[in-house]
């Protein structure tokens, strides 16, 4: 089910393209981490351009909030299983800025 049917912007539905990609949450061979904020901002700009539509303020807020979702999950996994805190460190460093952009 997509976000539109849930009454939420498509960016957040299931870690959709905007939120998931903005966080850098793609399959990788190494331990996942969070993309730099500047890279996420560039992705969101390119995504809007490719869609031919500028996101609303709410959609941008949702995308920035969703960008922390996967990284926070990965940080939790790192803590539970004694892994090097790659995502945990990135979340600790970037959370305030990403939440500010999310209007939180």
mmCIF file with all atom_site columns, C-alpha atoms in Angstrom, residues 14-63:
data_model
loop_
_atom_site.group_PDB
_atom_site.id
_atom_site.type_symbol
_atom_site.label_atom_id
_atom_site.label_alt_id
_atom_site.label_comp_id
_atom_site.label_asym_id
_atom_site.label_entity_id
_atom_site.label_seq_id
_atom_site.pdbx_PDB_ins_code
_atom_site.Cartn_x
_atom_site.Cartn_y
_atom_site.Cartn_z
_atom_site.occupancy
_atom_site.B_iso_or_equiv
_atom_site.pdbx_formal_charge
_atom_site.auth_seq_id
_atom_site.auth_comp_id
_atom_site.auth_asym_id
_atom_site.auth_atom_id
_atom_site.pdbx_PDB_model_num
ATOM 1  C CA . UNK A 1 14 ? 7.673  2.126  4.195   1.00 0.00 ? 14 UNK A CA 1
ATOM 2  C CA . UNK A 1 15 ? 10.867 4.169  4.065   1.00 0.00 ? 15 UNK A CA 1
ATOM 3  C CA . UNK A 1 16 ? 9.987  5.236  0.528   1.00 0.00 ? 16 UNK A CA 1
ATOM 4  C CA . UNK A 1 17 ? 12.312 6.764  -2.007  1.00 0.00 ? 17 UNK A CA 1
ATOM 5  C CA . UNK A 1 18 ? 12.490 10.204 -0.448  1.00 0.00 ? 18 UNK A CA 1
ATOM 6  C CA . UNK A 1 19 ? 13.168 9.100  3.112   1.00 0.00 ? 19 UNK A CA 1
ATOM 7  C CA . UNK A 1 20 ? 15.102 5.941  2.440   1.00 0.00 ? 20 UNK A CA 1
ATOM 8  C CA . UNK A 1 21 ? 17.272 7.361  -0.284  1.00 0.00 ? 21 UNK A CA 1
ATOM 9  C CA . UNK A 1 22 ? 17.762 10.627 1.554   1.00 0.00 ? 22 UNK A CA 1
ATOM 10 C CA . UNK A 1 23 ? 19.281 8.626  4.370   1.00 0.00 ? 23 UNK A CA 1
ATOM 11 C CA . UNK A 1 24 ? 21.484 6.695  1.963   1.00 0.00 ? 24 UNK A CA 1
ATOM 12 C CA . UNK A 1 25 ? 19.609 3.506  2.835   1.00 0.00 ? 25 UNK A CA 1
ATOM 13 C CA . UNK A 1 26 ? 20.502 1.282  -0.069  1.00 0.00 ? 26 UNK A CA 1
ATOM 14 C CA . UNK A 1 27 ? 21.856 -2.245 -0.071  1.00 0.00 ? 27 UNK A CA 1
ATOM 15 C CA . UNK A 1 28 ? 25.591 -2.313 0.428   1.00 0.00 ? 28 UNK A CA 1
ATOM 16 C CA . UNK A 1 29 ? 28.277 -4.865 1.046   1.00 0.00 ? 29 UNK A CA 1
ATOM 17 C CA . UNK A 1 30 ? 29.579 -2.999 4.089   1.00 0.00 ? 30 UNK A CA 1
ATOM 18 C CA . UNK A 1 31 ? 28.008 -1.892 7.320   1.00 0.00 ? 31 UNK A CA 1
ATOM 19 C CA . UNK A 1 32 ? 25.328 0.708  6.466   1.00 0.00 ? 32 UNK A CA 1
ATOM 20 C CA . UNK A 1 33 ? 25.505 4.283  7.621   1.00 0.00 ? 33 UNK A CA 1
ATOM 21 C CA . UNK A 1 34 ? 23.775 7.614  7.105   1.00 0.00 ? 34 UNK A CA 1
ATOM 22 C CA . UNK A 1 35 ? 24.543 9.744  4.051   1.00 0.00 ? 35 UNK A CA 1
ATOM 23 C CA . UNK A 1 36 ? 25.855 13.246 4.808   1.00 0.00 ? 36 UNK A CA 1
ATOM 24 C CA . UNK A 1 37 ? 23.139 15.897 5.213   1.00 0.00 ? 37 UNK A CA 1
ATOM 25 C CA . UNK A 1 38 ? 24.369 17.753 2.112   1.00 0.00 ? 38 UNK A CA 1
ATOM 26 C CA . UNK A 1 39 ? 24.054 14.577 0.042   1.00 0.00 ? 39 UNK A CA 1
ATOM 27 C CA . UNK A 1 40 ? 20.525 13.992 1.326   1.00 0.00 ? 40 UNK A CA 1
ATOM 28 C CA . UNK A 1 41 ? 19.568 17.586 0.491   1.00 0.00 ? 41 UNK A CA 1
ATOM 29 C CA . UNK A 1 42 ? 20.999 17.183 -3.019  1.00 0.00 ? 42 UNK A CA 1
ATOM 30 C CA . UNK A 1 43 ? 19.053 13.947 -3.469  1.00 0.00 ? 43 UNK A CA 1
ATOM 31 C CA . UNK A 1 44 ? 15.796 15.551 -2.382  1.00 0.00 ? 44 UNK A CA 1
ATOM 32 C CA . UNK A 1 45 ? 16.343 18.433 -4.824  1.00 0.00 ? 45 UNK A CA 1
ATOM 33 C CA . UNK A 1 46 ? 17.098 16.026 -7.686  1.00 0.00 ? 46 UNK A CA 1
ATOM 34 C CA . UNK A 1 47 ? 14.124 13.833 -6.761  1.00 0.00 ? 47 UNK A CA 1
ATOM 35 C CA . UNK A 1 48 ? 11.768 16.810 -6.902  1.00 0.00 ? 48 UNK A CA 1
ATOM 36 C CA . UNK A 1 49 ? 13.214 17.911 -10.220 1.00 0.00 ? 49 UNK A CA 1
ATOM 37 C CA . UNK A 1 50 ? 12.867 14.424 -11.704 1.00 0.00 ? 50 UNK A CA 1
ATOM 38 C CA . UNK A 1 51 ? 9.232  14.252 -10.555 1.00 0.00 ? 51 UNK A CA 1
ATOM 39 C CA . UNK A 1 52 ? 8.544  17.701 -11.983 1.00 0.00 ? 52 UNK A CA 1
ATOM 40 C CA . UNK A 1 53 ? 6.944  18.846 -8.753  1.00 0.00 ? 53 UNK A CA 1
ATOM 41 C CA . UNK A 1 54 ? 8.254  20.696 -5.725  1.00 0.00 ? 54 UNK A CA 1
ATOM 42 C CA . UNK A 1 55 ? 7.423  19.009 -2.440  1.00 0.00 ? 55 UNK A CA 1
ATOM 43 C CA . UNK A 1 56 ? 5.153  20.721 0.023   1.00 0.00 ? 56 UNK A CA 1
ATOM 44 C CA . UNK A 1 57 ? 6.608  21.784 3.354   1.00 0.00 ? 57 UNK A CA 1
ATOM 45 C CA . UNK A 1 58 ? 4.934  18.783 4.981   1.00 0.00 ? 58 UNK A CA 1
ATOM 46 C CA . UNK A 1 59 ? 6.412  16.379 2.425   1.00 0.00 ? 59 UNK A CA 1
ATOM 47 C CA . UNK A 1 60 ? 9.884  17.787 3.002   1.00 0.00 ? 60 UNK A CA 1
ATOM 48 C CA . UNK A 1 61 ? 9.459  17.493 6.765   1.00 0.00 ? 61 UNK A CA 1
ATOM 49 C CA . UNK A 1 62 ? 8.361  13.873 6.394   1.00 0.00 ? 62 UNK A CA 1
ATOM 50 C CA . UNK A 1 63 ? 11.300 13.096 4.115   1.00 0.00 ? 63 UNK A CA 1
#
